[in-house]
Short mmCIF file of C-alpha atoms in Angstrom, two decimals:
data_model
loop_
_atom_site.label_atom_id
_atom_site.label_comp_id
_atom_site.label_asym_id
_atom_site.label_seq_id
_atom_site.Cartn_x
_atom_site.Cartn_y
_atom_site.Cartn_z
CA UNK A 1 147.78 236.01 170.23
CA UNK A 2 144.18 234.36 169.81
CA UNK A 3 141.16 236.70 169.09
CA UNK A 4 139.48 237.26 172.87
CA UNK A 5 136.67 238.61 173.23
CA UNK A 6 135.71 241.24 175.68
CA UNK A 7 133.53 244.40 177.14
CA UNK A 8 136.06 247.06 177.88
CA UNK A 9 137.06 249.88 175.76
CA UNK A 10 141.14 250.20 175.40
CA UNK A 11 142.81 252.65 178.55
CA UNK A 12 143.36 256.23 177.34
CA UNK A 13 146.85 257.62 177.66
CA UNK A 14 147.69 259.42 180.43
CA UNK A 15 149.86 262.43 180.50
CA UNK A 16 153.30 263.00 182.46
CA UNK A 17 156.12 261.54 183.23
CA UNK A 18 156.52 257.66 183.74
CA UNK A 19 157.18 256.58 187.77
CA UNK A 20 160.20 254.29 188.02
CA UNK A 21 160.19 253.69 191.86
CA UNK A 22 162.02 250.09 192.04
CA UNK A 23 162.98 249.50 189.12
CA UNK A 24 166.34 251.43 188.97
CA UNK A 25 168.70 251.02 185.75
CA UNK A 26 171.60 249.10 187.86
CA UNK A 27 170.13 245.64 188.00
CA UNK A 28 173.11 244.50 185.54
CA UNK A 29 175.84 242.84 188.36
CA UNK A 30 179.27 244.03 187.59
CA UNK A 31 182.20 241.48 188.07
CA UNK A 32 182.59 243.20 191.81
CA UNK A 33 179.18 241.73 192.99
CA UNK A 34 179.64 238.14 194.81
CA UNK A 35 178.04 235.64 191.98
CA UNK A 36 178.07 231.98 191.16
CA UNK A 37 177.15 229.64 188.16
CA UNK A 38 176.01 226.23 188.70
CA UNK A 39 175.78 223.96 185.92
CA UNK A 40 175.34 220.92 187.47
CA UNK A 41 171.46 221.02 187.62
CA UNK A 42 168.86 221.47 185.04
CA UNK A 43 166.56 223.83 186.93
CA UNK A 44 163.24 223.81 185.58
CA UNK A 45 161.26 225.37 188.74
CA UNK A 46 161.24 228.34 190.49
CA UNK A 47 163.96 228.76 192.95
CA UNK A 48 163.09 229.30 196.80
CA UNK A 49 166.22 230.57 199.18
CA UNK A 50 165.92 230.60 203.13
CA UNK A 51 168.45 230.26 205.77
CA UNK A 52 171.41 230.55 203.18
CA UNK A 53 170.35 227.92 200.94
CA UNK A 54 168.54 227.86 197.58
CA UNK A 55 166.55 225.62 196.58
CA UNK A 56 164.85 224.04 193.22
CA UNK A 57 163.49 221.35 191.45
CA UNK A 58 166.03 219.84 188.46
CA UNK A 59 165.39 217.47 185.94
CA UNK A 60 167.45 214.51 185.57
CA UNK A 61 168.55 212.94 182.09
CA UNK A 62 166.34 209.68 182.97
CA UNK A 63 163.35 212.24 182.46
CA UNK A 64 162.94 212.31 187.01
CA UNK A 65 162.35 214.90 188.62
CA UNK A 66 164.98 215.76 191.58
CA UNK A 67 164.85 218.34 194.52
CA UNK A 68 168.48 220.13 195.04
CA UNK A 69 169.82 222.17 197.65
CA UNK A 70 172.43 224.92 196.95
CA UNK A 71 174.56 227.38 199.28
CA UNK A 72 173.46 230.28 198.31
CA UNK A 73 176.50 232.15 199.09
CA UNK A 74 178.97 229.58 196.95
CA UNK A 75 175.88 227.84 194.52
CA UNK A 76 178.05 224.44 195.02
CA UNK A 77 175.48 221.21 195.53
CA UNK A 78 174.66 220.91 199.38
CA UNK A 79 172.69 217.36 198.76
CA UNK A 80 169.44 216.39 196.53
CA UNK A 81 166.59 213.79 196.92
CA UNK A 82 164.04 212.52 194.48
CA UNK A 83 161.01 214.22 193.82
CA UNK A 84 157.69 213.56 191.78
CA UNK A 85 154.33 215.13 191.03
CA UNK A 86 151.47 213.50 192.50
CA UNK A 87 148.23 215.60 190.88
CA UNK A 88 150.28 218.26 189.86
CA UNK A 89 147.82 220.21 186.64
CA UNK A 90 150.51 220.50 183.80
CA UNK A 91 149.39 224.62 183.60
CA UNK A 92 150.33 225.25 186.93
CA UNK A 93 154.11 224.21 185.82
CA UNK A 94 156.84 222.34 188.03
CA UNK A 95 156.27 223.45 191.66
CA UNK A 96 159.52 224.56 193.64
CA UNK A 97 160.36 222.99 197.08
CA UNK A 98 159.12 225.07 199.84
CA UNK A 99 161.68 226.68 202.46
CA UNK A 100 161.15 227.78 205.81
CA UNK A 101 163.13 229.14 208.70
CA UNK A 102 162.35 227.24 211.97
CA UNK A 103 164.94 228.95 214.34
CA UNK A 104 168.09 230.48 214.85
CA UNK A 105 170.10 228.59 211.72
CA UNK A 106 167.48 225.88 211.42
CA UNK A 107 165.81 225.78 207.95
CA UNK A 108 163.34 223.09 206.70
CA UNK A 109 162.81 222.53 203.11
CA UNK A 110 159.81 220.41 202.46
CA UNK A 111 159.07 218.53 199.15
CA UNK A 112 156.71 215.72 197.48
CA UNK A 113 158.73 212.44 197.44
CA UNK A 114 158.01 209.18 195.72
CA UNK A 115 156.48 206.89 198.33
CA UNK A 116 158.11 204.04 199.96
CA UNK A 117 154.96 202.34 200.21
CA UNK A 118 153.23 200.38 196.92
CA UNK A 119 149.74 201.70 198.09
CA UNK A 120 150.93 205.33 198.28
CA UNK A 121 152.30 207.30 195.02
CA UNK A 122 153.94 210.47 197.23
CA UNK A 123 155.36 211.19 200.71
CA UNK A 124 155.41 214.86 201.97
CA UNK A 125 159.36 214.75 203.37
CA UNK A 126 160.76 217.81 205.64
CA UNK A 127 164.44 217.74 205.57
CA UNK A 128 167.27 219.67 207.28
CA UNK A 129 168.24 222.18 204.55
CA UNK A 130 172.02 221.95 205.08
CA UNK A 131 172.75 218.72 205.00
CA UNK A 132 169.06 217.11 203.61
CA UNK A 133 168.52 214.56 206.64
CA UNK A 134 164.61 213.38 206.47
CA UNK A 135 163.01 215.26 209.79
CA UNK A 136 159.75 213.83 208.90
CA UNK A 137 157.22 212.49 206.59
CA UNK A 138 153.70 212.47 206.09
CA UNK A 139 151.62 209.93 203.34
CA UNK A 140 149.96 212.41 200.09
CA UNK A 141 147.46 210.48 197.63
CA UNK A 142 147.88 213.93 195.55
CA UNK A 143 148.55 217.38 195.87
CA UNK A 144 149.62 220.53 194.01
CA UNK A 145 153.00 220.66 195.93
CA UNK A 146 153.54 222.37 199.34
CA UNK A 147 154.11 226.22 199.77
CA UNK A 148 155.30 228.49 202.38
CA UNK A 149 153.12 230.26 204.65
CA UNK A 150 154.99 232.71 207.25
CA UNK A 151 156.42 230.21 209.55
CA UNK A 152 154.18 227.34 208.34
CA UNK A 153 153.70 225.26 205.36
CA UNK A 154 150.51 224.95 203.27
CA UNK A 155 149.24 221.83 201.46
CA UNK A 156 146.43 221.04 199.59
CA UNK A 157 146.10 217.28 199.41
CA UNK A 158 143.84 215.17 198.17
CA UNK A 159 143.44 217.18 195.26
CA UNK A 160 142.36 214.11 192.81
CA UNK A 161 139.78 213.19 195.75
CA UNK A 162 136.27 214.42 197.08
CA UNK A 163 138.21 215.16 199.93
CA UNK A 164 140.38 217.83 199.10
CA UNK A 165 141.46 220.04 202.19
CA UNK A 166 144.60 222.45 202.94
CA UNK A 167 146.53 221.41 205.76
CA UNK A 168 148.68 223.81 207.65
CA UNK A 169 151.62 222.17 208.76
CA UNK A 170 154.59 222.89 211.39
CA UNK A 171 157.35 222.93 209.06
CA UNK A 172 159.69 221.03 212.41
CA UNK A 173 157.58 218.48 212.91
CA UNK A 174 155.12 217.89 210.33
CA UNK A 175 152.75 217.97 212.37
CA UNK A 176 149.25 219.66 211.59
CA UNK A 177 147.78 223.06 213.15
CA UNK A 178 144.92 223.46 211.30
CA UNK A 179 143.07 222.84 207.94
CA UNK A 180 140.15 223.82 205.69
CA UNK A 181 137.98 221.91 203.18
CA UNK A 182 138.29 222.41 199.20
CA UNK A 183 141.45 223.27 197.22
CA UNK A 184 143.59 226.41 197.71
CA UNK A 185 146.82 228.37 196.97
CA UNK A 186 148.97 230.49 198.90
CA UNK A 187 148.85 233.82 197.22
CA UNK A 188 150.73 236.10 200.43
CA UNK A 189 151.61 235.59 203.92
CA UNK A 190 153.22 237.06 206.58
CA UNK A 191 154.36 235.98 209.73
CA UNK A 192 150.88 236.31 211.02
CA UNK A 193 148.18 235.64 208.24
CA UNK A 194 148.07 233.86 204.73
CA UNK A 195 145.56 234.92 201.84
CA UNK A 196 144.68 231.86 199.97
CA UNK A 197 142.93 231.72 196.68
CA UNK A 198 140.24 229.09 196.92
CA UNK A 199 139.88 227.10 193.65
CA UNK A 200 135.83 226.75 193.97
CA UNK A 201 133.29 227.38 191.26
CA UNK A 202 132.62 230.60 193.14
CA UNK A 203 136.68 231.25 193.59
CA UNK A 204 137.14 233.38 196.87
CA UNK A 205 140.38 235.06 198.28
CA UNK A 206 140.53 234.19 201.74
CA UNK A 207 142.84 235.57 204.87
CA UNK A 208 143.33 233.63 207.74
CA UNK A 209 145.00 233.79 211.18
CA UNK A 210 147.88 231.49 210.86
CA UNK A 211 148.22 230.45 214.38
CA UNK A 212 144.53 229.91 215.10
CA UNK A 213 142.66 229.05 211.64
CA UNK A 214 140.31 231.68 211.74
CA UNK A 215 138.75 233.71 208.63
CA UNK A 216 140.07 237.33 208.86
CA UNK A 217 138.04 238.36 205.78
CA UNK A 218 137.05 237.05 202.50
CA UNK A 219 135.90 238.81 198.79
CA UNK A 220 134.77 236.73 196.02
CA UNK A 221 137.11 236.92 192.81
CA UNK A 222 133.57 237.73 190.67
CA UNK A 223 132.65 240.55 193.41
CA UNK A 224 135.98 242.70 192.10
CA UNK A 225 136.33 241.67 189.05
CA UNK A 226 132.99 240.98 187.81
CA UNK A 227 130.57 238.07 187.03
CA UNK A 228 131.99 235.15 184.93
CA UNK A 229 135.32 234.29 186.03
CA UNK A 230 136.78 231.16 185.35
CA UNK A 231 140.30 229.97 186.75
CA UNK A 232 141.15 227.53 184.58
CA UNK A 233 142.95 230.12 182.28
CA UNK A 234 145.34 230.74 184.91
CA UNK A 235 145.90 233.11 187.75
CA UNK A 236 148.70 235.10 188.86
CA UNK A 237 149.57 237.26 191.90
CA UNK A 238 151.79 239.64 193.35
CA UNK A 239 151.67 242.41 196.67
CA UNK A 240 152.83 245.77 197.43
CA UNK A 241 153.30 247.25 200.97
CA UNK A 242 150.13 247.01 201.88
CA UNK A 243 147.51 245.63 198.63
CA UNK A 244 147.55 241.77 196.65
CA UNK A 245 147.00 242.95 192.96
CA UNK A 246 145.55 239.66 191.32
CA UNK A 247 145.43 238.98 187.39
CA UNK A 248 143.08 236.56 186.37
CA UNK A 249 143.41 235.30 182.46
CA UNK A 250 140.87 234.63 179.75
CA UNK A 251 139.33 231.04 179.04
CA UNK A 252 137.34 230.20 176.63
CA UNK A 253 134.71 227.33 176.77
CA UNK A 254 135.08 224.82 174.36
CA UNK A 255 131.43 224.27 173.85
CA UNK A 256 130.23 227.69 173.72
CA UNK A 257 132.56 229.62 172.73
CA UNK A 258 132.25 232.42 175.05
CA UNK A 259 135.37 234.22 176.70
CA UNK A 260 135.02 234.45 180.64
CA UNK A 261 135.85 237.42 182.56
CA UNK A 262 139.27 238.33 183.27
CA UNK A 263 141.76 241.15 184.01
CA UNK A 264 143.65 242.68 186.93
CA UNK A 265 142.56 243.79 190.34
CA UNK A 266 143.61 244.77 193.70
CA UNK A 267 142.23 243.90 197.06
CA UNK A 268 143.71 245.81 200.52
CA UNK A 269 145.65 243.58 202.78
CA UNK A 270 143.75 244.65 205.63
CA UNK A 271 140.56 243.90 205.23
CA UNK A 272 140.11 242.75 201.18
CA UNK A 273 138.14 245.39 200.25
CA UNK A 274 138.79 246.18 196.62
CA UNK A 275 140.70 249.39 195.58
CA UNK A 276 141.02 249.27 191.96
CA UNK A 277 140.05 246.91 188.93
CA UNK A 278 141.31 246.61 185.57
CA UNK A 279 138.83 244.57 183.32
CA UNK A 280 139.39 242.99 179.73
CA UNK A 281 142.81 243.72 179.82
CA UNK A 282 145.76 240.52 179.31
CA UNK A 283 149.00 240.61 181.32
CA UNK A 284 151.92 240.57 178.55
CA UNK A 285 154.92 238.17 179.28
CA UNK A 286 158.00 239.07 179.68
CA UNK A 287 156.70 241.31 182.44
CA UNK A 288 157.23 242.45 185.99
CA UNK A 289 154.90 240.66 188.76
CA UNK A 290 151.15 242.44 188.93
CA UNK A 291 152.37 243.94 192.20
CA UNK A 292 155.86 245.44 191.10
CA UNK A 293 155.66 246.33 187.20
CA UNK A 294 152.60 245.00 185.37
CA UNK A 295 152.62 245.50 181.53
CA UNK A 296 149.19 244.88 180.11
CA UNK A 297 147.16 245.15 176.59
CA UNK A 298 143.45 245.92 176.70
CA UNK A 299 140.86 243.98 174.66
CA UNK A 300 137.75 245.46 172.75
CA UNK A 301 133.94 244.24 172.65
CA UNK A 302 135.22 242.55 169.09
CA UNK A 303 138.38 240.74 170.88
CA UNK A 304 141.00 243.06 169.06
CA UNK A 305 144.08 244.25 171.41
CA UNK A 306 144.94 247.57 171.92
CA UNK A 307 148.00 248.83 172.59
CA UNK A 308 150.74 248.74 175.80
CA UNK A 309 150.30 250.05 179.02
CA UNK A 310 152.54 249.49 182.33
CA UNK A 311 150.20 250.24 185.08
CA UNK A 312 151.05 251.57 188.73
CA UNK A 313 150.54 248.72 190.88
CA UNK A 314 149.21 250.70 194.03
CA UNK A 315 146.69 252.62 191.71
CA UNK A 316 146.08 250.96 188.94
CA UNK A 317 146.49 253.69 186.73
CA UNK A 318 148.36 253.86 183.72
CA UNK A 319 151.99 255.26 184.11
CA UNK A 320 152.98 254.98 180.28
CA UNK A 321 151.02 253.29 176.75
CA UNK A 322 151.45 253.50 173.24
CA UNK A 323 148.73 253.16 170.94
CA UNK A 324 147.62 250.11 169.04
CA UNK A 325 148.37 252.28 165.96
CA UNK A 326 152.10 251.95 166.52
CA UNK A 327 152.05 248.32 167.61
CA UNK A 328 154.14 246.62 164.90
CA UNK A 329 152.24 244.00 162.51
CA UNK A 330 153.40 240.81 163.41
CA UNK A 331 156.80 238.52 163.77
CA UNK A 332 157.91 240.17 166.83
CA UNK A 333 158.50 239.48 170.50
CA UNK A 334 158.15 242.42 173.42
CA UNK A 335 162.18 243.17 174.76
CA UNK A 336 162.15 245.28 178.04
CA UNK A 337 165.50 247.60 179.01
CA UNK A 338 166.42 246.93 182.93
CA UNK A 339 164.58 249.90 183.72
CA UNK A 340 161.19 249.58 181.92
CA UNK A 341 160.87 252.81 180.97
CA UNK A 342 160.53 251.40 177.32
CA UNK A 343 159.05 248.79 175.23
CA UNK A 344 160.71 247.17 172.15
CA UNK A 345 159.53 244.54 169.33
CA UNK A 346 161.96 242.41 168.55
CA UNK A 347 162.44 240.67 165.17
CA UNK A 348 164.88 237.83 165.46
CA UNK A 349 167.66 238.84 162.61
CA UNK A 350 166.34 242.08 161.58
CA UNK A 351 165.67 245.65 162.73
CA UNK A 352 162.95 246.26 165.54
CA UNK A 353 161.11 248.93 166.86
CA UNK A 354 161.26 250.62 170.11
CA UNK A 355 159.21 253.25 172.16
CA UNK A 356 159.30 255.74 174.92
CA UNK A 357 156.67 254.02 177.66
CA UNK A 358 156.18 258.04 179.18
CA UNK A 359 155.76 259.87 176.28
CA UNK A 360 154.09 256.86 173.52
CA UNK A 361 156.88 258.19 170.80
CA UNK A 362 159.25 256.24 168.67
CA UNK A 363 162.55 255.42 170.59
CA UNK A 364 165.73 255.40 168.49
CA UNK A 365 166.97 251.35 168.12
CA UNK A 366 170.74 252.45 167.41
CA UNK A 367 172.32 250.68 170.54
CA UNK A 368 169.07 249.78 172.07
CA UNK A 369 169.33 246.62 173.94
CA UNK A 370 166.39 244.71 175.51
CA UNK A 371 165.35 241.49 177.32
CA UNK A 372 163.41 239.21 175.99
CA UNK A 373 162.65 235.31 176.30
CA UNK A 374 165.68 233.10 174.82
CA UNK A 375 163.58 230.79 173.33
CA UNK A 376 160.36 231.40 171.09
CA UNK A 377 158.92 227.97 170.65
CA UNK A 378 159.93 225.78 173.97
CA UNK A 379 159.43 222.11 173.78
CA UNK A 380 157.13 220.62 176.65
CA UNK A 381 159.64 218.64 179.58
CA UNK A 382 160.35 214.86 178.72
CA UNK A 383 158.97 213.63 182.33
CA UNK A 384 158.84 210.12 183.00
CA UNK A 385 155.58 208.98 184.22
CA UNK A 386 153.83 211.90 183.91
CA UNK A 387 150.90 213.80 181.70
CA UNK A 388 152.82 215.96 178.89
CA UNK A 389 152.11 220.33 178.88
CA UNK A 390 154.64 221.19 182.02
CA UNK A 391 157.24 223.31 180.72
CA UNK A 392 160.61 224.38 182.90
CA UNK A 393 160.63 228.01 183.99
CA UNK A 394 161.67 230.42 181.18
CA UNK A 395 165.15 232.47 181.04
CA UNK A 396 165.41 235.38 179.49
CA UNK A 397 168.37 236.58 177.00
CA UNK A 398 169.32 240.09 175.92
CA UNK A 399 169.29 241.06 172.77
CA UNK A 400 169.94 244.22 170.40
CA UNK A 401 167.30 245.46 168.67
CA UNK A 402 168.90 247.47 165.85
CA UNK A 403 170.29 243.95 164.84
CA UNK A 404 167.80 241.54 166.26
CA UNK A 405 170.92 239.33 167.52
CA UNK A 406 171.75 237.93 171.11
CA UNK A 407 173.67 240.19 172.78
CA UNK A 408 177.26 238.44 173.40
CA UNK A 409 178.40 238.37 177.14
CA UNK A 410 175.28 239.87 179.08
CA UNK A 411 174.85 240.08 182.39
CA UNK A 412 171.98 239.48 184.60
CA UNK A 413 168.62 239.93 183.41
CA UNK A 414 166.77 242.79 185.11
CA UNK A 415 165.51 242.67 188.26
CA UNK A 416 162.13 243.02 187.20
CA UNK A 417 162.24 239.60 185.88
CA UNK A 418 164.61 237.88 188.59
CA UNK A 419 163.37 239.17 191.54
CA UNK A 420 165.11 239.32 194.64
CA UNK A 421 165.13 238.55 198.20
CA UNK A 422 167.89 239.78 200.83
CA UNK A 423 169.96 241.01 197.79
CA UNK A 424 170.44 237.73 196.11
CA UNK A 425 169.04 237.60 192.72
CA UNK A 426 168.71 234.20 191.09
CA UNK A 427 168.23 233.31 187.17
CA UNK A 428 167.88 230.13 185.06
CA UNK A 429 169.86 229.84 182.25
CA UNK A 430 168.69 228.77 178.51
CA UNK A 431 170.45 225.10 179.30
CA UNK A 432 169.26 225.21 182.98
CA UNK A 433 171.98 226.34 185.04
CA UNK A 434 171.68 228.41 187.74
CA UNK A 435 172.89 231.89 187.95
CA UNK A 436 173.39 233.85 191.92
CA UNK A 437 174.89 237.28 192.23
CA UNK A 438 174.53 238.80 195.65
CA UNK A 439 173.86 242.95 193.77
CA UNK A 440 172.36 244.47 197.10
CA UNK A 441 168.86 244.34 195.15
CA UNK A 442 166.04 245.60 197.16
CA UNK A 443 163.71 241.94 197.84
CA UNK A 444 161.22 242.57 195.15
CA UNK A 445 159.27 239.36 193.43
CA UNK A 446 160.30 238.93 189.94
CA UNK A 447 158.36 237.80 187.32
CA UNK A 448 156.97 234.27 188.66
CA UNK A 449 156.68 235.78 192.17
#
């Protein structure tokens, strides 16, 4: 990891036992549990799922970029359309189609299309999710991709442009209910508001009433975390029941060196006041989502890391560490058990290290398995026509740390990772393919949302 710089001193332990709501030790699927394997697509977005279909954006060997739609209860190919990035930032990674339920068994999945049309590079395109029949389309100069928002669908467009708004569309028709000025992401919704993050020099989480436009309440990013944020090291985002816990990574500025503010914090649903912040501190990947199981390392005034902590996401306090005195020296890579109640450094061919996350002590490695990223060192997508940096989705692998070997035959990977919605879980595999097993999983985001 590069040397960051910082103003916060490392989190003291706290005492007790480590809280494990959620993340129970039976995420593995057993050969009982409905599943599917589709190799047929190399998946290198998220995947989305509404209405009994999955969805996801696959790379084709030409280097093109397709969007594919999937029964979710079989994973067999339902249909799949072209797709492109028009504006798309390579660190924001390949955006996944957007799904939506528009009535009783009538689902909309709406994606960025090449244009038709010489003067136009994209086409926003709703289709029928079953059986991918164009509903309508709308002309995009460039966007970031479109998102869900409750029953609606969020654009920004005309991202490349001075005049760069969000439109809020009717997923049905296309049509537009409202919109708002600048650049912005969907960070939650509900079937009544959406919380945007708005990309600004001054960035701002916003809530809005979805069916009228209007501001419910706003809080600057720099008002909870503090003064000298900058975006362009990357955001991330997750909720509980009732908070959006935001992590905000470091950048540092090319010309003068200096390491913006960053960290985690969480903002109430209701109203955005801030209950908790956690500055100079790095989200560590693999990891859950900030709002289900973040795993974090603090950073010192001098920019050297401290140890691991997994926080609480409600309170932000710290539920289990270990010091940076028993943090391994180098060549290692973290490996997390399904339950997360430890950490372990993995060494690729050799012997690792492990540690109880409750109590900070070593962990025997003797049959201690953990998950961990399959590859080390990914190679940036071969995409025709477009800037190089976007990189597919990553998949995780298990592995046994007593060996440092791949673990032959696993199973899923946690649900901490996966996520899950409705009790489907759904993983990308090393080559691409795409994993579904139907576990009863309580809907939890995984570890890209």
């Amino acid at each position: 990891m590069p040397v960051i710089r910082s103003h916060a001193k490392p989190a003291m332990v706290l005492a007790g036992a480590l809280a494990l709501a959620g993340c129970s030790g039976s995420e593995a699927a057993t050969p009982d549990y409905p599943r599917w394997h589709n190799t047929e697509v190399n998946a290198v977005s998220r995947t989305t799922t509404a209405g009994g279909v999955a969805t996801t954006t696959s790379l084709r060997p030409d280097g093109t970029l397709e969007t594919v739609a999937l029964d979710l209860e079989s994973g067999k190919r339902l249909w799949s359309a072209p797709a492109v990035m028009a504006g798309r930032l390579p660190g924001m990674g390949i955006p996944a189609p957007a799904i939506i339920e528009t009535g009783r068994d009538q689902t909309v999945v709406v994606t960025v299309d090449p244009s038709a049309k010489r003067r136009r590079t994209a086409a926003l395109v709703g289709r029928d999710a079953k059986t991918g029949t164009a509903r309508w389309t709308r002309p995009v100069h460039s966007t970031f991709g479109p998102q869900k928002c409750g029953m609606f669908v969020c654009l920004s467009e005309n991202t490349a442009l001075s005049t760069a708004r969000v439109v809020v569309l009717d997923p049905a028709t296309g049509r537009p209910r409202w919109k708002l000025p600048g650049i912005a992401e969907v960070q939650w919704s509900n079937a009544s508001r959406v919380v945007f993050l708005r990309l600004a020099r001054n960035p701002l989480l916003e809530a809005y009433d979805l069916r009228t436009g209007k501001v419910v309440w706003q809080q600057p990013v720099e008002q909870a975390l503090g003064s000298g944020v900058n975006m362009s090291g990357g955001w991330s985002f997750g909720s509980t029941a009732e908070n959006l816990v935001g992590y905000v990574a470091p950048y540092t500025d090319p010309r003068t060196k200096k390491v913006s503010t960053f960290g985690l914090f969480s903002v109430k649903l209701s109203d955005g006041s801030v209950n908790w912040i956690r500055p100079s501190v790095v989200r560590v990947y693999p990891s859950g989502s900030p709002g289900f199981a973040p795993v974090v390392r603090p950073v010192d005034q001098q920019g050297q890391y401290g140890g691991f902590a997994r926080l609480d996401p409600e309170s932000g306090r710290v539920l289990g560490q270990i010091p940076a005195t028993d943090v391994p020296g180098s060549g290692w890579w973290l490996a997390f058990p399904a339950r997360m109640d430890r950490i372990g450094f993995l060494k690729h061919g050799k012997r690792g290290t492990a540690f109880d996350l409750a109590t900070g002590r070593p962990a025997e490695v003797e049959e201690e398995r953990g998950w961990s990223f399959c590859v080390t060192d990914p190679k940036p997508l071969a995409l025709k026509g477009q800037a190089p940096g976007f990189y597919s989705v990553a998949s995780l692998c298990e592995f046994d740390l007593a060996t440092g070997k791949r673990v032959a035959g696993a199973g899923a990977p946690p649900g901490w990772f996966t996520g899950s919605q409705n009790g489907w879980r759904i993983w990308r595999d090393e080559k691409g393919g795409l994993h579904g097993v139907q576990d009863a999983t309580a809907t939890a985001p995984g570890m890209y949302g």
